Every structure is written in C-alpha cells, then in structure tokens.
PDB file of C-alpha atoms and ligand atoms in Angstrom:
ATOM      1  CA  MET A  99     -35.348 -66.781  -9.239  1.00  0.00           C
ATOM      2  CA  LYS A 100     -36.567 -63.697 -11.038  1.00  0.00           C
ATOM      3  CA  LYS A 101     -39.280 -61.455  -9.549  1.00  0.00           C
ATOM      4  CA  TYR A 102     -42.794 -60.856 -10.925  1.00  0.00           C
ATOM      5  CA  TRP A 103     -45.475 -58.314 -10.025  1.00  0.00           C
ATOM      6  CA  LEU A 104     -49.240 -58.331  -9.789  1.00  0.00           C
ATOM      7  CA  VAL A 105     -50.600 -54.808  -9.337  1.00  0.00           C
ATOM      8  CA  GLY A 106     -54.252 -54.093  -8.570  1.00  0.00           C
ATOM      9  CA  ASN A 107     -55.475 -50.661  -9.650  1.00  0.00           C
ATOM     10  CA  TRP A 108     -58.608 -49.954  -7.613  1.00  0.00           C
ATOM     11  CA  LYS A 109     -59.187 -46.673  -9.502  1.00  0.00           C
ATOM     12  CA  MET A 110     -61.847 -44.378  -7.968  1.00  0.00           C
ATOM     13  CA  HIS A 111     -63.638 -47.210  -6.206  1.00  0.00           C
ATOM     14  CA  GLY A 112     -63.907 -48.199  -2.566  1.00  0.00           C
ATOM     15  CA  SER A 113     -64.911 -46.998   0.867  1.00  0.00           C
ATOM     16  CA  LEU A 114     -63.485 -47.570   4.330  1.00  0.00           C
ATOM     17  CA  ALA A 115     -65.765 -50.588   4.738  1.00  0.00           C
ATOM     18  CA  SER A 116     -65.469 -52.103   1.262  1.00  0.00           C
ATOM     19  CA  ASN A 117     -61.646 -51.750   1.183  1.00  0.00           C
ATOM     20  CA  ALA A 118     -61.371 -53.764   4.397  1.00  0.00           C
ATOM     21  CA  THR A 119     -63.820 -56.373   3.089  1.00  0.00           C
ATOM     22  CA  LEU A 120     -61.961 -56.733  -0.219  1.00  0.00           C
ATOM     23  CA  LEU A 121     -58.580 -57.014   1.477  1.00  0.00           C
ATOM     24  CA  ASN A 122     -59.895 -59.614   3.938  1.00  0.00           C
ATOM     25  CA  ALA A 123     -61.342 -61.639   1.074  1.00  0.00           C
ATOM     26  CA  ILE A 124     -57.992 -61.510  -0.780  1.00  0.00           C
ATOM     27  CA  ARG A 125     -56.140 -62.601   2.372  1.00  0.00           C
ATOM     28  CA  GLU A 126     -58.562 -65.425   3.090  1.00  0.00           C
ATOM     29  CA  ARG A 127     -57.962 -66.855  -0.369  1.00  0.00           C
ATOM     30  CA  GLN A 128     -54.225 -66.101  -0.396  1.00  0.00           C
ATOM     31  CA  PRO A 129     -52.952 -66.088   3.195  1.00  0.00           C
ATOM     32  CA  ALA A 130     -49.281 -66.358   2.186  1.00  0.00           C
ATOM     33  CA  LEU A 131     -47.630 -64.721  -0.795  1.00  0.00           C
ATOM     34  CA  SER A 132     -45.056 -66.244  -3.096  1.00  0.00           C
ATOM     35  CA  PRO A 133     -41.541 -64.849  -2.496  1.00  0.00           C
ATOM     36  CA  TYR A 134     -41.294 -64.447  -6.276  1.00  0.00           C
ATOM     37  CA  VAL A 135     -44.530 -62.579  -7.000  1.00  0.00           C
ATOM     38  CA  ASP A 136     -45.117 -59.234  -5.317  1.00  0.00           C
ATOM     39  CA  MET A 137     -48.744 -58.245  -4.814  1.00  0.00           C
ATOM     40  CA  VAL A 138     -49.268 -54.471  -4.934  1.00  0.00           C
ATOM     41  CA  LEU A 139     -52.613 -52.797  -4.250  1.00  0.00           C
ATOM     42  CA  CYS A 140     -53.279 -49.244  -5.402  1.00  0.00           C
ATOM     43  CA  PRO A 141     -56.279 -47.735  -3.604  1.00  0.00           C
ATOM     44  CA  ALA A 142     -57.583 -44.202  -4.116  1.00  0.00           C
ATOM     45  CA  PHE A 143     -55.598 -41.454  -2.338  1.00  0.00           C
ATOM     46  CA  PRO A 144     -57.897 -40.947   0.693  1.00  0.00           C
ATOM     47  CA  TYR A 145     -57.543 -44.611   1.634  1.00  0.00           C
ATOM     48  CA  ILE A 146     -53.751 -44.930   1.459  1.00  0.00           C
ATOM     49  CA  ALA A 147     -53.330 -44.529   5.234  1.00  0.00           C
ATOM     50  CA  GLN A 148     -56.180 -46.944   5.981  1.00  0.00           C
ATOM     51  CA  MET A 149     -54.724 -49.538   3.622  1.00  0.00           C
ATOM     52  CA  ALA A 150     -51.192 -49.016   4.955  1.00  0.00           C
ATOM     53  CA  SER A 151     -52.337 -50.080   8.383  1.00  0.00           C
ATOM     54  CA  LEU A 152     -54.448 -52.957   7.049  1.00  0.00           C
ATOM     55  CA  VAL A 153     -51.656 -54.486   4.929  1.00  0.00           C
ATOM     56  CA  GLU A 154     -48.997 -54.161   7.637  1.00  0.00           C
ATOM     57  CA  GLY A 155     -47.323 -57.521   8.210  1.00  0.00           C
ATOM     58  CA  THR A 156     -49.205 -59.227   5.355  1.00  0.00           C
ATOM     59  CA  GLY A 157     -46.499 -58.904   2.696  1.00  0.00           C
ATOM     60  CA  ILE A 158     -48.947 -57.064   0.437  1.00  0.00           C
ATOM     61  CA  GLN A 159     -47.449 -53.831  -0.806  1.00  0.00           C
ATOM     62  CA  LEU A 160     -49.056 -50.501  -1.432  1.00  0.00           C
ATOM     63  CA  GLY A 161     -49.026 -48.193  -4.420  1.00  0.00           C
ATOM     64  CA  ALA A 162     -50.726 -44.972  -5.437  1.00  0.00           C
ATOM     65  CA  GLN A 163     -52.493 -44.282  -8.716  1.00  0.00           C
ATOM     66  CA  ASN A 164     -50.778 -40.959  -9.405  1.00  0.00           C
ATOM     67  CA  ALA A 165     -48.408 -38.425  -7.841  1.00  0.00           C
ATOM     68  CA  SER A 166     -47.169 -34.919  -8.460  1.00  0.00           C
ATOM     69  CA  ASP A 167     -44.026 -34.204 -10.443  1.00  0.00           C
ATOM     70  CA  HIS A 168     -42.943 -32.019  -7.489  1.00  0.00           C
ATOM     71  CA  LEU A 169     -41.810 -33.129  -4.057  1.00  0.00           C
ATOM     72  CA  GLN A 170     -43.220 -30.122  -2.200  1.00  0.00           C
ATOM     73  CA  GLY A 171     -44.607 -26.658  -2.765  1.00  0.00           C
ATOM     74  CA  ALA A 172     -47.551 -24.474  -3.720  1.00  0.00           C
ATOM     75  CA  TYR A 173     -49.367 -27.005  -5.891  1.00  0.00           C
ATOM     76  CA  THR A 174     -52.934 -26.973  -4.612  1.00  0.00           C
ATOM     77  CA  GLY A 175     -54.669 -30.302  -4.830  1.00  0.00           C
ATOM     78  CA  GLU A 176     -51.530 -32.248  -5.722  1.00  0.00           C
ATOM     79  CA  THR A 177     -49.990 -35.129  -3.773  1.00  0.00           C
ATOM     80  CA  SER A 178     -46.241 -35.397  -3.350  1.00  0.00           C
ATOM     81  CA  PRO A 179     -44.624 -38.773  -3.959  1.00  0.00           C
ATOM     82  CA  ARG A 180     -42.688 -38.085  -0.742  1.00  0.00           C
ATOM     83  CA  MET A 181     -45.983 -38.000   1.185  1.00  0.00           C
ATOM     84  CA  LEU A 182     -46.979 -41.297  -0.401  1.00  0.00           C
ATOM     85  CA  LYS A 183     -43.677 -42.817   0.649  1.00  0.00           C
ATOM     86  CA  GLU A 184     -44.159 -41.547   4.195  1.00  0.00           C
ATOM     87  CA  LEU A 185     -47.612 -43.174   4.304  1.00  0.00           C
ATOM     88  CA  GLY A 186     -46.201 -46.561   3.299  1.00  0.00           C
ATOM     89  CA  CYS A 187     -46.382 -46.673  -0.492  1.00  0.00           C
ATOM     90  CA  GLY A 188     -43.603 -48.408  -2.372  1.00  0.00           C
ATOM     91  CA  TYR A 189     -44.999 -47.873  -5.875  1.00  0.00           C
ATOM     92  CA  VAL A 190     -46.897 -45.314  -7.915  1.00  0.00           C
ATOM     93  CA  ILE A 191     -48.688 -45.686 -11.249  1.00  0.00           C
ATOM     94  CA  ILE A 192     -47.551 -42.972 -13.651  1.00  0.00           C
ATOM     95  CA  GLY A 193     -49.156 -41.927 -16.931  1.00  0.00           C
ATOM     96  CA  HIS A 194     -52.189 -44.219 -16.809  1.00  0.00           C
ATOM     97  CA  SER A 195     -54.214 -43.705 -19.983  1.00  0.00           C
ATOM     98  CA  GLU A 196     -57.211 -42.507 -17.953  1.00  0.00           C
ATOM     99  CA  ARG A 197     -55.052 -39.635 -16.682  1.00  0.00           C
ATOM    100  CA  ARG A 198     -53.796 -38.919 -20.179  1.00  0.00           C
ATOM    101  CA  ILE A 199     -57.380 -38.899 -21.506  1.00  0.00           C
ATOM    102  CA  TYR A 200     -59.278 -37.146 -18.687  1.00  0.00           C
ATOM    103  CA  GLN A 201     -56.542 -34.979 -17.152  1.00  0.00           C
ATOM    104  CA  GLY A 202     -54.613 -34.196 -20.323  1.00  0.00           C
ATOM    105  CA  GLU A 203     -51.314 -35.586 -19.022  1.00  0.00           C
ATOM    106  CA  ASN A 204     -48.581 -35.739 -21.639  1.00  0.00           C
ATOM    107  CA  ASP A 205     -45.351 -37.639 -22.162  1.00  0.00           C
ATOM    108  CA  GLY A 206     -43.108 -34.943 -20.660  1.00  0.00           C
ATOM    109  CA  LEU A 207     -45.169 -34.715 -17.478  1.00  0.00           C
ATOM    110  CA  MET A 208     -45.044 -38.506 -17.203  1.00  0.00           C
ATOM    111  CA  GLY A 209     -41.241 -38.389 -17.349  1.00  0.00           C
ATOM    112  CA  ARG A 210     -41.051 -35.670 -14.675  1.00  0.00           C
ATOM    113  CA  LYS A 211     -43.467 -37.596 -12.455  1.00  0.00           C
ATOM    114  CA  ALA A 212     -41.406 -40.759 -12.837  1.00  0.00           C
ATOM    115  CA  LEU A 213     -38.270 -38.892 -11.781  1.00  0.00           C
ATOM    116  CA  ALA A 214     -39.985 -37.245  -8.778  1.00  0.00           C
ATOM    117  CA  ALA A 215     -41.318 -40.659  -7.712  1.00  0.00           C
ATOM    118  CA  ILE A 216     -37.842 -42.178  -7.924  1.00  0.00           C
ATOM    119  CA  ASP A 217     -36.371 -39.260  -5.979  1.00  0.00           C
ATOM    120  CA  ALA A 218     -38.978 -39.871  -3.264  1.00  0.00           C
ATOM    121  CA  GLY A 219     -37.967 -43.540  -3.046  1.00  0.00           C
ATOM    122  CA  LEU A 220     -40.954 -44.983  -4.927  1.00  0.00           C
ATOM    123  CA  ILE A 221     -40.888 -47.377  -7.870  1.00  0.00           C
ATOM    124  CA  PRO A 222     -42.835 -45.797 -10.733  1.00  0.00           C
ATOM    125  CA  ILE A 223     -45.056 -48.095 -12.799  1.00  0.00           C
ATOM    126  CA  ILE A 224     -44.920 -46.237 -16.098  1.00  0.00           C
ATOM    127  CA  CYS A 225     -47.872 -46.899 -18.392  1.00  0.00           C
ATOM    128  CA  VAL A 226     -47.491 -46.828 -22.148  1.00  0.00           C
ATOM    129  CA  GLY A 227     -49.886 -47.952 -24.850  1.00  0.00           C
ATOM    130  CA  GLU A 228     -51.506 -47.134 -28.146  1.00  0.00           C
ATOM    131  CA  THR A 229     -55.111 -46.395 -29.102  1.00  0.00           C
ATOM    132  CA  ALA A 230     -57.089 -48.660 -31.436  1.00  0.00           C
ATOM    133  CA  GLU A 231     -56.718 -46.073 -34.192  1.00  0.00           C
ATOM    134  CA  GLU A 232     -52.949 -45.911 -33.772  1.00  0.00           C
ATOM    135  CA  ARG A 233     -52.759 -49.708 -33.960  1.00  0.00           C
ATOM    136  CA  ASP A 234     -54.985 -49.780 -37.044  1.00  0.00           C
ATOM    137  CA  LYS A 235     -52.689 -47.259 -38.713  1.00  0.00           C
ATOM    138  CA  SER A 236     -49.615 -49.361 -37.826  1.00  0.00           C
ATOM    139  CA  ARG A 237     -48.335 -46.584 -35.551  1.00  0.00           C
ATOM    140  CA  THR A 238     -48.022 -48.704 -32.405  1.00  0.00           C
ATOM    141  CA  HIS A 239     -44.222 -48.759 -32.315  1.00  0.00           C
ATOM    142  CA  GLU A 240     -43.946 -45.073 -33.093  1.00  0.00           C
ATOM    143  CA  VAL A 241     -46.268 -44.272 -30.158  1.00  0.00           C
ATOM    144  CA  LEU A 242     -44.600 -46.681 -27.732  1.00  0.00           C
ATOM    145  CA  ALA A 243     -41.158 -45.368 -28.669  1.00  0.00           C
ATOM    146  CA  ARG A 244     -42.269 -41.753 -28.148  1.00  0.00           C
ATOM    147  CA  GLN A 245     -43.798 -42.490 -24.734  1.00  0.00           C
ATOM    148  CA  LEU A 246     -40.850 -44.581 -23.595  1.00  0.00           C
ATOM    149  CA  ASP A 247     -38.229 -42.131 -24.842  1.00  0.00           C
ATOM    150  CA  ALA A 248     -39.959 -39.285 -23.006  1.00  0.00           C
ATOM    151  CA  ALA A 249     -39.818 -41.202 -19.734  1.00  0.00           C
ATOM    152  CA  PHE A 250     -36.246 -42.373 -20.273  1.00  0.00           C
ATOM    153  CA  GLY A 251     -35.180 -38.799 -20.884  1.00  0.00           C
ATOM    154  CA  TYR A 252     -35.500 -38.498 -17.078  1.00  0.00           C
ATOM    155  CA  ILE A 253     -34.667 -41.948 -15.750  1.00  0.00           C
ATOM    156  CA  ARG A 254     -31.053 -42.699 -14.782  1.00  0.00           C
ATOM    157  CA  THR A 255     -30.618 -46.265 -15.902  1.00  0.00           C
ATOM    158  CA  ALA A 256     -27.456 -46.718 -13.850  1.00  0.00           C
ATOM    159  CA  HIS A 257     -29.343 -47.008 -10.563  1.00  0.00           C
ATOM    160  CA  ASP A 258     -33.068 -46.273 -10.864  1.00  0.00           C
ATOM    161  CA  GLN A 259     -35.725 -48.969 -10.566  1.00  0.00           C
ATOM    162  CA  VAL A 260     -38.838 -48.723 -12.698  1.00  0.00           C
ATOM    163  CA  ILE A 261     -41.587 -51.008 -13.958  1.00  0.00           C
ATOM    164  CA  ILE A 262     -43.035 -50.500 -17.428  1.00  0.00           C
ATOM    165  CA  ALA A 263     -46.706 -51.381 -17.930  1.00  0.00           C
ATOM    166  CA  TYR A 264     -47.794 -52.039 -21.497  1.00  0.00           C
ATOM    167  CA  GLU A 265     -51.458 -51.059 -21.504  1.00  0.00           C
ATOM    168  CA  PRO A 266     -53.003 -50.833 -24.960  1.00  0.00           C
ATOM    169  CA  ILE A 267     -55.825 -48.333 -24.518  1.00  0.00           C
ATOM    170  CA  TRP A 268     -58.206 -50.427 -26.597  1.00  0.00           C
ATOM    171  CA  ALA A 269     -57.856 -53.285 -24.112  1.00  0.00           C
ATOM    172  CA  ILE A 270     -58.417 -51.315 -20.909  1.00  0.00           C
ATOM    173  CA  GLY A 271     -61.805 -51.924 -19.348  1.00  0.00           C
ATOM    174  CA  THR A 272     -63.195 -53.297 -22.615  1.00  0.00           C
ATOM    175  CA  GLY A 273     -63.120 -57.003 -21.806  1.00  0.00           C
ATOM    176  CA  ILE A 274     -60.992 -57.524 -24.925  1.00  0.00           C
ATOM    177  CA  ALA A 275     -57.439 -58.282 -23.881  1.00  0.00           C
ATOM    178  CA  ALA A 276     -54.561 -58.128 -26.336  1.00  0.00           C
ATOM    179  CA  THR A 277     -53.591 -61.572 -27.589  1.00  0.00           C
ATOM    180  CA  PRO A 278     -50.530 -63.154 -25.958  1.00  0.00           C
ATOM    181  CA  GLU A 279     -48.722 -62.787 -29.327  1.00  0.00           C
ATOM    182  CA  ILE A 280     -49.407 -59.035 -29.487  1.00  0.00           C
ATOM    183  CA  VAL A 281     -48.331 -58.631 -25.877  1.00  0.00           C
ATOM    184  CA  GLN A 282     -45.086 -60.530 -26.464  1.00  0.00           C
ATOM    185  CA  THR A 283     -44.327 -58.514 -29.621  1.00  0.00           C
ATOM    186  CA  GLU A 284     -44.846 -55.172 -27.877  1.00  0.00           C
ATOM    187  CA  HIS A 285     -43.000 -56.132 -24.704  1.00  0.00           C
ATOM    188  CA  ALA A 286     -40.041 -57.301 -26.786  1.00  0.00           C
ATOM    189  CA  PHE A 287     -40.185 -54.010 -28.704  1.00  0.00           C
ATOM    190  CA  LEU A 288     -40.181 -51.990 -25.452  1.00  0.00           C
ATOM    191  CA  ARG A 289     -37.246 -53.983 -24.108  1.00  0.00           C
ATOM    192  CA  SER A 290     -35.261 -53.585 -27.307  1.00  0.00           C
ATOM    193  CA  ARG A 291     -35.939 -49.836 -27.339  1.00  0.00           C
ATOM    194  CA  VAL A 292     -34.549 -49.451 -23.816  1.00  0.00           C
ATOM    195  CA  ALA A 293     -31.636 -51.750 -24.709  1.00  0.00           C
ATOM    196  CA  GLN A 294     -30.499 -49.122 -27.194  1.00  0.00           C
ATOM    197  CA  ARG A 295     -29.759 -46.909 -24.170  1.00  0.00           C
ATOM    198  CA  ASP A 296     -28.641 -49.535 -21.676  1.00  0.00           C
ATOM    199  CA  PRO A 297     -28.720 -53.260 -22.517  1.00  0.00           C
ATOM    200  CA  SER A 298     -28.211 -54.518 -18.965  1.00  0.00           C
ATOM    201  CA  PHE A 299     -30.916 -52.227 -17.567  1.00  0.00           C
ATOM    202  CA  ALA A 300     -33.292 -53.352 -20.321  1.00  0.00           C
ATOM    203  CA  ALA A 301     -32.613 -57.020 -19.605  1.00  0.00           C
ATOM    204  CA  ARG A 302     -33.634 -56.701 -15.949  1.00  0.00           C
ATOM    205  CA  MET A 303     -36.422 -54.094 -16.455  1.00  0.00           C
ATOM    206  CA  PRO A 304     -39.808 -55.590 -15.518  1.00  0.00           C
ATOM    207  CA  ILE A 305     -42.532 -55.144 -18.139  1.00  0.00           C
ATOM    208  CA  ILE A 306     -46.044 -55.979 -16.982  1.00  0.00           C
ATOM    209  CA  TYR A 307     -49.193 -56.174 -19.088  1.00  0.00           C
ATOM    210  CA  GLY A 308     -52.530 -54.491 -18.372  1.00  0.00           C
ATOM    211  CA  GLY A 309     -55.817 -54.573 -20.255  1.00  0.00           C
ATOM    212  CA  SER A 310     -58.765 -56.862 -19.454  1.00  0.00           C
ATOM    213  CA  VAL A 311     -56.697 -59.534 -17.713  1.00  0.00           C
ATOM    214  CA  LYS A 312     -59.087 -62.104 -16.212  1.00  0.00           C
ATOM    215  CA  PRO A 313     -58.659 -65.550 -14.631  1.00  0.00           C
ATOM    216  CA  GLY A 314     -59.492 -67.125 -18.005  1.00  0.00           C
ATOM    217  CA  ASN A 315     -56.738 -65.400 -20.032  1.00  0.00           C
ATOM    218  CA  ALA A 316     -54.088 -64.797 -17.353  1.00  0.00           C
ATOM    219  CA  ALA A 317     -52.117 -68.024 -17.855  1.00  0.00           C
ATOM    220  CA  SER A 318     -51.679 -67.550 -21.602  1.00  0.00           C
ATOM    221  CA  LEU A 319     -50.668 -63.884 -21.203  1.00  0.00           C
ATOM    222  CA  PHE A 320     -48.225 -64.639 -18.370  1.00  0.00           C
ATOM    223  CA  SER A 321     -46.668 -67.515 -20.322  1.00  0.00           C
ATOM    224  CA  MET A 322     -45.044 -65.047 -22.743  1.00  0.00           C
ATOM    225  CA  PRO A 323     -41.301 -64.734 -22.110  1.00  0.00           C
ATOM    226  CA  ASP A 324     -41.197 -60.911 -21.888  1.00  0.00           C
ATOM    227  CA  VAL A 325     -44.203 -60.635 -19.539  1.00  0.00           C
ATOM    228  CA  ASP A 326     -43.143 -60.019 -15.947  1.00  0.00           C
ATOM    229  CA  GLY A 327     -46.585 -59.674 -14.399  1.00  0.00           C
ATOM    230  CA  GLY A 328     -49.867 -57.830 -14.715  1.00  0.00           C
ATOM    231  CA  LEU A 329     -51.605 -54.546 -13.974  1.00  0.00           C
ATOM    232  CA  ILE A 330     -55.206 -55.374 -13.195  1.00  0.00           C
ATOM    233  CA  GLY A 331     -58.180 -52.986 -13.165  1.00  0.00           C
ATOM    234  CA  SER A 332     -61.714 -54.387 -13.006  1.00  0.00           C
ATOM    235  CA  ALA A 333     -60.680 -57.890 -11.921  1.00  0.00           C
ATOM    236  CA  ALA A 334     -58.742 -56.394  -8.988  1.00  0.00           C
ATOM    237  CA  LEU A 335     -62.062 -55.401  -7.400  1.00  0.00           C
ATOM    238  CA  ASN A 336     -63.112 -59.028  -7.127  1.00  0.00           C
ATOM    239  CA  ALA A 337     -61.090 -61.051  -4.605  1.00  0.00           C
ATOM    240  CA  GLU A 338     -61.787 -64.389  -6.254  1.00  0.00           C
ATOM    241  CA  ASP A 339     -60.670 -63.158  -9.694  1.00  0.00           C
ATOM    242  CA  PHE A 340     -57.676 -61.220  -8.399  1.00  0.00           C
ATOM    243  CA  VAL A 341     -56.379 -64.158  -6.383  1.00  0.00           C
ATOM    244  CA  ALA A 342     -56.974 -66.548  -9.295  1.00  0.00           C
ATOM    245  CA  ILE A 343     -54.863 -64.227 -11.488  1.00  0.00           C
ATOM    246  CA  TYR A 344     -52.195 -64.039  -8.769  1.00  0.00           C
ATOM    247  CA  GLN A 345     -52.074 -67.837  -8.512  1.00  0.00           C
ATOM    248  CA  SER A 346     -51.825 -68.127 -12.257  1.00  0.00           C
ATOM    249  CA  LEU A 347     -48.783 -65.829 -12.218  1.00  0.00           C
ATOM    250  CA  VAL A 348     -47.201 -67.830  -9.382  1.00  0.00           C
ATOM    251  CA  LYS A 349     -47.702 -71.034 -11.367  1.00  0.00           C
ATOM    252  CA  THR A 350     -46.131 -69.517 -14.468  1.00  0.00           C
ATOM    253  CA  CYS A 351     -43.121 -68.175 -12.651  1.00  0.00           C
ATOM    254  CA  GLU A 352     -42.559 -71.434 -10.777  1.00  0.00           C
ATOM    255  CA  SER A 353     -42.562 -73.329 -14.076  1.00  0.00           C
ATOM    256  CA  ARG A 354     -39.831 -71.074 -15.473  1.00  0.00           C
ATOM    257  CA  ALA A 355     -36.249 -71.846 -14.779  1.00  0.00           C
ATOM    258  CA  ASP A 356     -35.213 -68.190 -14.388  1.00  0.00           C
TER     259      ASP A 356
HETATM  260  C1  PEP B 422     -56.187 -50.567 -15.976  1.00  0.00           C
HETATM  261  O1  PEP B 422     -57.022 -49.672 -15.859  1.00  0.00           O
HETATM  262  O2  PEP B 422     -54.989 -50.357 -15.743  1.00  0.00           O
HETATM  263  C2  PEP B 422     -56.645 -51.875 -16.417  1.00  0.00           C
HETATM  264  C3  PEP B 422     -55.756 -52.745 -16.799  1.00  0.00           C
HETATM  265  O3  PEP B 422     -58.001 -52.082 -16.392  1.00  0.00           O
HETATM  266  P1  PEP B 422     -58.776 -53.431 -16.804  1.00  0.00           P
HETATM  267  O4  PEP B 422     -58.055 -54.581 -16.162  1.00  0.00           O
HETATM  268  O5  PEP B 422     -60.146 -53.242 -16.269  1.00  0.00           O
HETATM  269  O6  PEP B 422     -58.738 -53.509 -18.295  1.00  0.00           O
END
C-alpha cells in the first residue's frame, strides 16, 4: 500500500515541559502508528535534541522547520541540515510562507535549501502556495509553477525524495481551509507540472495539503485522490485534534485500494 504523511508544524511554540506533555498526550491517544501513515513532528530548533530522545522507539519521526542552504561554514545563526540529521531529524520544512513573508526567503533560496537538505540525507517538505490576491487575479497556477520550477531546478528527480506541501497562504492560520475541490485541482496541477520533467517521479511524489486542517474537515480533504497527507499548524498543538486528524488520514488510506 502507498504511504501517507501527517506532519505537525509546532512553529515557535513549546517549552521543555509542554513538549513532553504534548507528546505524551499524542502517544496516549495513539499508542501505535499505522504502517501506512508516517507521523512527523517539527518542533522549534532548540528542542530537536529533547524531542529526538522523547520519540525514540515510538515510530514518530522528527522534522525541522527550516535549515540553511549550506552544509557547513561561516554562516552565523544558521543551522546546517547535516546537524539536523545528526540530531535525529528525517525531514525539514522548506520555504514555509511565514519564512517567505517574515524572513524574505525567495524561490531560489528554497531550491538551494531543498538541495542541501537532500545532500544531508533529509527529506525536504517544500511549501508552495498562492496569496488570496493571486488567487483572485487567477494567477494561482502561474505562482505555483514558478515556485515549483525554482525548486525542481535543483532537485534530481532520478533519485531524490521530496514531499510537496500545497499551502495556500490565505488558508494558513485563518480557520478557512481550501475546499477539497480546490485542493484536488491544485495538487493535480502540481503533479502534472512535475510530470513534464519526469512522469514516473511525479506519479510517486507525495503532495500534502496544509491550511486550517481540523478534525471536522480532515476526512473530506484527505478523500481527494491527489492528497497524500497533511501539514498541520494550529491543530498540531492540540493532541486530541492532531490525533483525530491522524486517525482520519489512516481511515482514508485504509479505504483506498492503492
Ligand atoms: C502551517 O503553518 O503550515 C499551517 C498549515 O498552519 P494551520 O494549520 O494553522 O493553518
């Protein structure tokens, strides 16, 4: 059976005590994971080592929220993807819209970061998505194509593994998720764009959706054929909600024949 992913982005939240409490609450509600749905938690940088020891042996995987586009060197304040790998991360979120907005990250930097992450042995979760204004002006596909093409200028489709996260900026943290129909349309567009470069890579490339996913809308979003999981922000900070979303994804994937 095909694999699916549920990624929790804890953003700049947490403390030593609250991370342990949240993880315990997730584990109490979901003691065993589905072999088909990977659960990935992305805590803030200072807590990666703490979380690595807490998730050991649980099957829960670890990701970071960002990484440098360099593996090593005189880059004060940066974090190498190689260091993240050494600490136990398997994934890293690249190009999240909050980094594009607040840190001025651009498409080219996102591509270089994705490549550095891959070279360090991490799976980059590459975020793409349009603003409300771009959608209103019917520029969604132009924007998605530009962001995707920039990343795929660096990715070697022959052997690299990546996850694409479609995160419309207007849906992030707003409580207004994209409709399942919009999500399916954009995921299919992203897949077809990558298929122009490499059809077999595109067919197996996971595309997850992020933007106000909650227990109440998860099942309908996950039921779309080109949705391979979710990237969860606010609801990932609540064990009950996060586990309900995880279980909804497990149910969907078990009902599919693939
Ligand atoms: C995110 O920040 O990646 C995200 C999806 O946030 P939220 O679930 O809160 O919309």
